[in-house]
CSV table of C-alpha atoms and ligand atoms in Angstrom, one decimal:
chain,number,residue,atom,x,y,z
A,976,MET,CA,138.2,63.5,170.2
A,977,ALA,CA,141.6,63.8,171.6
A,978,LEU,CA,143.2,63.3,168.2
A,979,ALA,CA,140.8,65.8,166.7
A,980,ARG,CA,141.8,68.3,169.3
A,981,MET,CA,145.5,67.5,168.8
A,982,PHE,CA,145.3,68.3,165.0
A,983,SER,CA,142.7,71.1,165.0
A,984,LEU,CA,143.2,73.3,161.9
A,985,ARG,CA,142.7,76.3,164.1
A,986,ASP,CA,146.1,75.7,165.6
A,987,TYR,CA,147.9,75.4,162.3
A,988,PRO,CA,147.0,78.5,160.1
A,989,ALA,CA,149.3,77.5,157.2
A,990,ILE,CA,147.6,74.1,156.9
A,991,ARG,CA,144.2,75.8,157.2
A,992,HIS,CA,144.9,78.1,154.2
A,993,LEU,CA,146.1,75.1,152.2
A,994,ALA,CA,142.9,73.2,153.1
A,995,TYR,CA,140.8,76.2,151.9
A,996,LEU,CA,142.7,76.4,148.7
A,997,ALA,CA,142.2,72.6,148.1
A,998,VAL,CA,138.5,73.0,148.6
A,999,LEU,CA,138.3,75.9,146.1
A,1000,LEU,CA,140.2,73.9,143.5
A,1001,VAL,CA,138.1,70.8,143.9
A,1002,LEU,CA,134.6,72.4,144.1
A,1003,PRO,CA,132.9,73.4,140.8
A,1004,PRO,CA,132.6,77.2,140.4
A,1005,THR,CA,129.4,78.6,141.9
A,1006,ALA,CA,127.0,80.6,139.7
A,1007,SER,CA,128.1,83.8,141.2
A,1008,ALA,CA,131.7,83.1,140.4
A,1009,THR,CA,131.0,82.7,136.7
A,1010,THR,CA,130.4,85.4,134.1
A,1011,ALA,CA,128.2,85.2,131.1
A,1012,PRO,CA,130.2,84.2,128.0
A,1013,GLU,CA,131.1,87.2,126.0
A,1014,THR,CA,129.4,87.4,122.6
A,1015,PRO,CA,132.0,87.6,119.8
A,1016,HIS,CA,129.4,89.3,117.6
A,1017,ALA,CA,128.5,93.0,117.7
A,1018,PRO,CA,124.7,93.6,118.2
A,1019,ILE,CA,122.8,94.5,115.0
A,1020,ARG,CA,121.2,97.8,114.4
A,1021,PHE,CA,118.5,98.3,111.8
A,1022,LEU,CA,119.2,101.1,109.3
A,1023,LEU,CA,115.9,102.0,107.7
A,1024,THR,CA,115.8,103.3,104.2
A,1025,PHE,CA,112.9,104.5,102.0
A,1026,ASP,CA,112.9,104.6,98.2
A,1027,ASP,CA,110.9,106.5,95.6
A,1028,GLY,CA,109.5,109.3,97.7
A,1029,PRO,CA,108.3,111.7,98.6
A,1030,SER,CA,104.6,111.1,97.8
A,1031,GLY,CA,102.8,114.0,96.2
A,1032,SER,CA,99.4,112.7,97.3
A,1033,ILE,CA,97.0,115.2,98.8
A,1034,TYR,CA,94.9,112.6,100.6
A,1035,LEU,CA,96.4,110.3,103.2
A,1036,ASN,CA,100.0,111.0,102.1
A,1037,SER,CA,102.1,107.9,102.7
A,1038,THR,CA,105.4,109.7,103.2
A,1039,GLU,CA,103.7,111.9,105.8
A,1040,GLN,CA,102.3,108.9,107.6
A,1041,ILE,CA,105.7,107.2,107.7
A,1042,LEU,CA,107.4,110.3,109.0
A,1043,ASP,CA,104.7,110.5,111.8
A,1044,VAL,CA,105.3,106.8,112.8
A,1045,LEU,CA,109.1,107.2,112.8
A,1046,ASP,CA,108.7,110.1,115.1
A,1047,HIS,CA,106.0,108.7,117.4
A,1048,ASN,CA,105.7,105.0,118.0
A,1049,PRO,CA,105.7,102.8,121.1
A,1050,ILE,CA,108.8,100.8,119.9
A,1051,GLN,CA,111.4,103.5,119.6
A,1052,PRO,CA,110.3,107.1,119.1
A,1053,GLY,CA,112.5,109.4,117.1
A,1054,ILE,CA,113.9,106.9,114.6
A,1055,LYS,CA,115.9,108.5,111.8
A,1056,ALA,CA,116.0,107.0,108.3
A,1057,ILE,CA,117.6,107.5,104.9
A,1058,PHE,CA,115.2,108.7,102.2
A,1059,PHE,CA,116.4,107.9,98.6
A,1060,THR,CA,114.5,110.6,96.9
A,1061,GLN,CA,113.1,111.4,93.5
A,1062,THR,CA,113.4,115.2,93.7
A,1063,ARG,CA,111.8,115.8,90.3
A,1064,ALA,CA,109.3,113.0,90.0
A,1065,ARG,CA,106.2,114.4,88.2
A,1066,THR,CA,103.7,113.2,90.8
A,1067,GLY,CA,106.0,113.3,93.9
A,1068,GLY,CA,109.1,115.3,94.4
A,1069,ALA,CA,108.3,117.9,91.8
A,1070,THR,CA,104.9,118.8,93.5
A,1071,ASP,CA,104.5,121.5,96.2
A,1072,ILE,CA,103.4,118.7,98.6
A,1073,GLY,CA,106.5,116.7,97.7
A,1074,GLN,CA,108.8,119.6,98.1
A,1075,ALA,CA,107.3,120.4,101.5
A,1076,LEU,CA,107.8,116.8,102.6
A,1077,LEU,CA,111.5,116.9,101.5
A,1078,ARG,CA,111.9,119.9,103.8
A,1079,ARG,CA,110.1,118.1,106.6
A,1080,GLU,CA,112.4,115.0,106.2
A,1081,ARG,CA,115.4,117.4,106.5
A,1082,ASP,CA,113.9,119.2,109.5
A,1083,ASP,CA,112.9,116.0,111.3
A,1084,GLY,CA,116.6,114.9,111.2
A,1085,HIS,CA,116.5,112.3,108.5
A,1086,LEU,CA,119.1,111.9,105.8
A,1087,LEU,CA,118.3,112.8,102.2
A,1088,ALA,CA,119.9,110.8,99.5
A,1089,PHE,CA,119.8,110.4,95.7
A,1090,HIS,CA,117.5,108.0,93.7
A,1091,THR,CA,116.4,109.9,90.6
A,1092,ALA,CA,116.2,113.5,89.4
A,1093,THR,CA,114.0,112.9,86.4
A,1094,ALA,CA,110.2,112.9,85.9
A,1095,HIS,CA,110.1,109.1,86.2
A,1096,HIS,CA,111.7,106.2,87.9
A,1097,ASP,CA,114.4,105.9,85.2
A,1098,ASN,CA,116.8,103.0,85.1
A,1099,HIS,CA,120.3,104.6,85.2
A,1100,ARG,CA,121.8,102.0,82.9
A,1101,ARG,CA,119.2,102.5,80.2
A,1102,MET,CA,119.4,106.3,80.1
A,1103,GLU,CA,121.4,108.2,77.5
A,1104,PRO,CA,124.8,108.6,79.2
A,1105,ALA,CA,124.7,112.4,78.9
A,1106,VAL,CA,121.1,112.5,80.3
A,1107,PHE,CA,122.1,110.2,83.1
A,1108,GLU,CA,125.1,112.4,84.0
A,1109,GLN,CA,122.9,115.5,83.9
A,1110,SER,CA,120.4,113.9,86.2
A,1111,LEU,CA,123.1,113.1,88.7
A,1112,GLN,CA,124.1,116.7,88.7
A,1113,ASP,CA,120.5,117.9,89.0
A,1114,GLY,CA,119.8,115.6,91.9
A,1115,ILE,CA,122.9,116.6,93.7
A,1116,ALA,CA,122.0,120.3,93.2
A,1117,ASP,CA,118.4,119.7,94.4
A,1118,LEU,CA,119.5,118.0,97.6
A,1119,THR,CA,122.4,120.5,98.2
A,1120,ALA,CA,119.9,123.3,97.9
A,1121,LEU,CA,117.6,121.6,100.4
A,1122,THR,CA,120.1,120.5,103.0
A,1123,GLY,CA,123.1,122.7,102.6
A,1124,SER,CA,125.5,119.9,101.9
A,1125,ALA,CA,125.9,117.5,98.9
A,1126,PRO,CA,124.4,114.1,99.3
A,1127,GLN,CA,126.9,111.2,99.7
A,1128,LEU,CA,124.6,108.2,99.1
A,1129,VAL,CA,122.8,106.9,96.0
A,1130,ARG,CA,120.6,103.9,95.4
A,1131,PRO,CA,120.1,102.8,91.8
A,1132,PRO,CA,116.5,102.4,90.7
A,1133,PHE,CA,115.6,98.7,90.2
A,1134,TRP,CA,119.0,97.9,92.0
A,1135,ASN,CA,120.5,98.1,88.5
A,1136,TYR,CA,124.0,99.3,88.1
A,1137,ASP,CA,127.2,98.4,86.2
A,1138,GLU,CA,130.8,99.5,86.2
A,1139,ARG,CA,130.0,102.5,84.1
A,1140,THR,CA,127.1,103.9,86.2
A,1141,LEU,CA,129.0,103.1,89.4
A,1142,ALA,CA,132.0,105.0,88.1
A,1143,SER,CA,129.7,108.0,87.3
A,1144,TYR,CA,128.4,107.9,90.9
A,1145,HIS,CA,131.9,107.9,92.2
A,1146,ARG,CA,132.9,110.8,90.0
A,1147,GLN,CA,130.0,112.8,91.4
A,1148,GLY,CA,131.0,112.0,95.0
A,1149,LEU,CA,128.2,109.5,95.6
A,1150,GLN,CA,128.6,106.1,97.2
A,1151,MET,CA,126.1,103.3,96.4
A,1152,LEU,CA,124.0,101.6,99.1
A,1153,LEU,CA,122.1,98.5,98.3
A,1154,THR,CA,120.2,96.5,101.0
A,1155,ASP,CA,120.3,93.5,103.3
A,1156,LEU,CA,116.5,93.2,103.8
A,1157,SER,CA,113.7,94.4,101.6
A,1158,ALA,CA,110.0,94.6,102.5
A,1159,ASN,CA,109.4,93.8,98.8
A,1160,ASP,CA,106.9,96.6,98.9
A,1161,GLY,CA,107.8,98.3,95.6
A,1162,LYS,CA,104.9,98.9,93.3
A,1163,ILE,CA,106.7,97.5,90.3
A,1164,TRP,CA,103.9,95.1,89.3
A,1165,GLY,CA,101.0,97.1,90.7
A,1166,VAL,CA,101.0,95.0,93.9
A,1167,ASN,CA,101.5,97.1,97.1
A,1168,PHE,CA,100.7,94.7,99.9
A,1169,SER,CA,102.5,91.7,101.4
A,1170,LEU,CA,100.9,88.7,103.1
A,1171,THR,CA,104.3,87.2,103.9
A,1172,LYS,CA,105.9,90.1,105.7
A,1173,ARG,CA,107.3,88.1,108.6
A,1174,ARG,CA,108.4,85.1,106.6
A,1175,ASN,CA,110.1,87.4,104.0
A,1176,LEU,CA,112.1,89.3,106.6
A,1177,LEU,CA,113.0,86.1,108.5
A,1178,ARG,CA,114.3,84.5,105.3
A,1179,GLN,CA,116.4,87.5,104.4
A,1180,LEU,CA,117.8,88.0,107.9
A,1181,THR,CA,118.6,84.3,108.1
A,1182,ALA,CA,120.8,84.7,105.0
A,1183,LEU,CA,122.6,87.7,106.4
A,1184,ARG,CA,123.1,85.9,109.7
A,1185,GLU,CA,125.8,83.7,108.1
A,1186,GLN,CA,127.9,86.8,107.4
A,1187,TRP,CA,127.2,88.2,110.9
A,1188,LEU,CA,128.3,85.0,112.6
A,1189,ALA,CA,131.4,85.0,110.5
A,1190,ASN,CA,132.1,88.6,111.6
A,1191,ALA,CA,132.2,89.5,107.9
A,1192,LEU,CA,130.0,92.6,108.3
A,1193,PRO,CA,131.4,96.0,109.3
A,1194,VAL,CA,130.9,97.2,112.8
A,1195,VAL,CA,130.3,100.9,113.3
A,1196,ALA,CA,130.2,102.5,116.7
A,1197,GLY,CA,129.8,99.1,118.3
A,1198,SER,CA,127.0,97.8,116.1
A,1199,THR,CA,126.5,95.9,112.9
A,1200,PRO,CA,124.3,98.0,110.6
A,1201,VAL,CA,121.6,96.0,108.9
A,1202,VAL,CA,120.1,97.9,105.9
A,1203,VAL,CA,116.3,97.6,105.5
A,1204,THR,CA,114.4,98.9,102.4
A,1205,PHE,CA,110.8,100.1,102.2
A,1206,HIS,CA,109.0,102.4,99.8
A,1207,ASP,CA,107.5,105.5,101.3
A,1208,VAL,CA,105.2,106.0,98.3
A,1209,ASN,CA,103.5,102.7,99.3
A,1210,THR,CA,100.2,103.3,101.2
A,1211,TYR,CA,100.2,99.8,102.5
A,1212,THR,CA,103.7,100.3,103.9
A,1213,ALA,CA,102.6,103.5,105.5
A,1214,ARG,CA,99.6,101.8,107.2
A,1215,THR,CA,101.8,98.9,108.3
A,1216,MET,CA,105.0,100.7,109.4
A,1217,GLU,CA,104.6,100.2,113.1
A,1218,ILE,CA,104.0,96.4,112.5
A,1219,TYR,CA,107.1,96.3,110.4
A,1220,LEU,CA,109.2,97.8,113.2
A,1221,GLN,CA,108.0,95.2,115.6
A,1222,LEU,CA,108.5,92.4,113.0
A,1223,LEU,CA,112.2,93.4,112.6
A,1224,LEU,CA,112.7,93.1,116.4
A,1225,ASP,CA,110.8,89.8,116.4
A,1226,VAL,CA,112.8,88.1,113.7
A,1227,ALA,CA,116.1,89.3,115.2
A,1228,GLN,CA,115.1,87.7,118.5
A,1229,GLU,CA,114.0,84.5,116.8
A,1230,LEU,CA,117.4,84.2,115.1
A,1231,ASP,CA,119.2,85.0,118.3
A,1232,MET,CA,120.8,88.1,116.9
A,1233,PRO,CA,120.9,90.7,119.8
A,1234,THR,CA,120.0,94.2,118.8
A,1235,ALA,CA,121.8,97.4,120.0
A,1236,GLY,CA,120.3,99.2,123.1
A,1237,LYS,CA,118.5,101.4,120.5
A,1238,ALA,CA,117.6,98.9,117.8
A,1239,PHE,CA,117.1,101.7,115.2
A,1240,TYR,CA,119.3,104.6,114.3
A,1241,ASP,CA,118.3,107.8,115.9
A,1242,ASP,CA,120.8,110.5,114.7
A,1243,ARG,CA,121.6,111.6,111.2
A,1244,SER,CA,125.4,111.5,111.4
A,1245,GLY,CA,125.5,108.0,113.0
A,1246,LEU,CA,123.1,106.9,110.2
A,1247,GLU,CA,125.3,108.3,107.5
A,1248,GLN,CA,128.5,106.7,109.0
A,1249,ALA,CA,126.8,103.4,109.2
A,1250,ALA,CA,125.4,103.6,105.7
A,1251,LEU,CA,128.8,104.6,104.2
A,1252,ALA,CA,130.4,101.5,105.8
A,1253,ARG,CA,127.9,99.3,103.9
A,1254,THR,CA,128.3,100.9,100.5
A,1255,VAL,CA,129.4,98.9,97.4
A,1256,HIS,CA,132.5,100.1,95.7
A,1257,ASN,CA,133.3,97.5,93.1
A,1258,GLY,CA,131.1,96.8,90.0
A,1259,ASP,CA,132.6,93.3,89.8
A,1260,VAL,CA,131.1,92.0,93.0
A,1261,SER,CA,127.5,90.7,92.8
A,1262,PRO,CA,125.8,91.5,96.1
A,1263,ARG,CA,122.6,89.6,96.9
A,1264,LEU,CA,119.7,91.7,95.7
A,1265,PRO,CA,116.1,91.4,97.0
A,1266,GLY,CA,113.5,89.4,95.1
A,1267,LEU,CA,114.2,88.4,91.6
A,1268,TRP,CA,116.6,91.2,90.8
A,1269,ASN,CA,119.8,89.2,90.8
A,1270,TRP,CA,118.2,86.8,88.3
A,1271,LEU,CA,116.8,89.7,86.2
A,1272,TRP,CA,120.1,91.6,85.9
A,1273,LYS,CA,122.3,88.6,85.4
B,1184,ZN,ZN1,113.1,103.0,93.3
C-alpha cells in the first residue's frame, strides 16, 4: 500500500500520459474508432432504354402502360428513360396514336432518340446507302420537330452496324448506344414473354460486374451507368414493367453491386450525359451484344 501510494500516477502527470498512450497503442481499436472501408467502386445506376416504339395500338397500348409505370410505381416514381423511336413505322410512330405518344414521351421528360425512320424495322446495313442516309436525315428531322433539338443518340436495329453505318451516324451527329443488359423481350421470333427474367438479368449483370470491379466502366456524376434495354411495343414487358424494376434492384443486391441513392435516372439531361459516356465510337471493337447477336453478326 505504501509503495502504491509512493508511486501513484496521480502524482506524476507525465508518466500518467505515457501510460494512457501505451494503453491506446496496445489495445485493439474499438468499433467506434473504426470507419467502414471505403468502396473503390462507384455505385451503379440503371439507365433504362426502350426500342421500337411507340406502339400505335388503340387497345391497351403498351407504350402508354410503360409511361404510366415509369411515372407512378412504388420503387422510384418519376423514372426517365431513353426511347429509341421508329418515327415513321407504319403501325406505330406514323399513326396518330403513335405521334401523340411521342409528344407524351417528350412532355413527361424522357429522351427521344433514333432507331428507324422508315415504315419497317429496317436493318441499316442492308439498306441501300442512299436510302439509309435519307432515313437518318428524316429521323433527325422528325425528332428535331418534336423536341426542338436534334437527337444525339442512335441504336441500330438488330444491334447491327459496321464501320460504314457508324461513320454515317457520326456524320449526322449521332452517337451509337448499345446495351449492357437486355430483357430479351424483342418480338423478333414472335415470342414476347420471358420465363427466365431474373436468371437472364443476373447472368448479364454478372458479366458486367467484372468490368465494374476493374473500374473499367465510365463514372458519370458519381455513378456507373448500366444500360438496360426493353421493347415498349411488347405487351408482356408493359404488363411486367414494375416487376422488372424490382428484379434489377434484386440482382444488383445479390451481386453486391450498390446502387445510387436513386437507382434509376430521373432527369433528361443526366440521362443523356450518362448515355453519351457509354456510346461506342469505333467500328473495330466488338462489344458484347445480347442474346445470339454477336454470333449472328460475326
Ligand atoms: Zn429494334
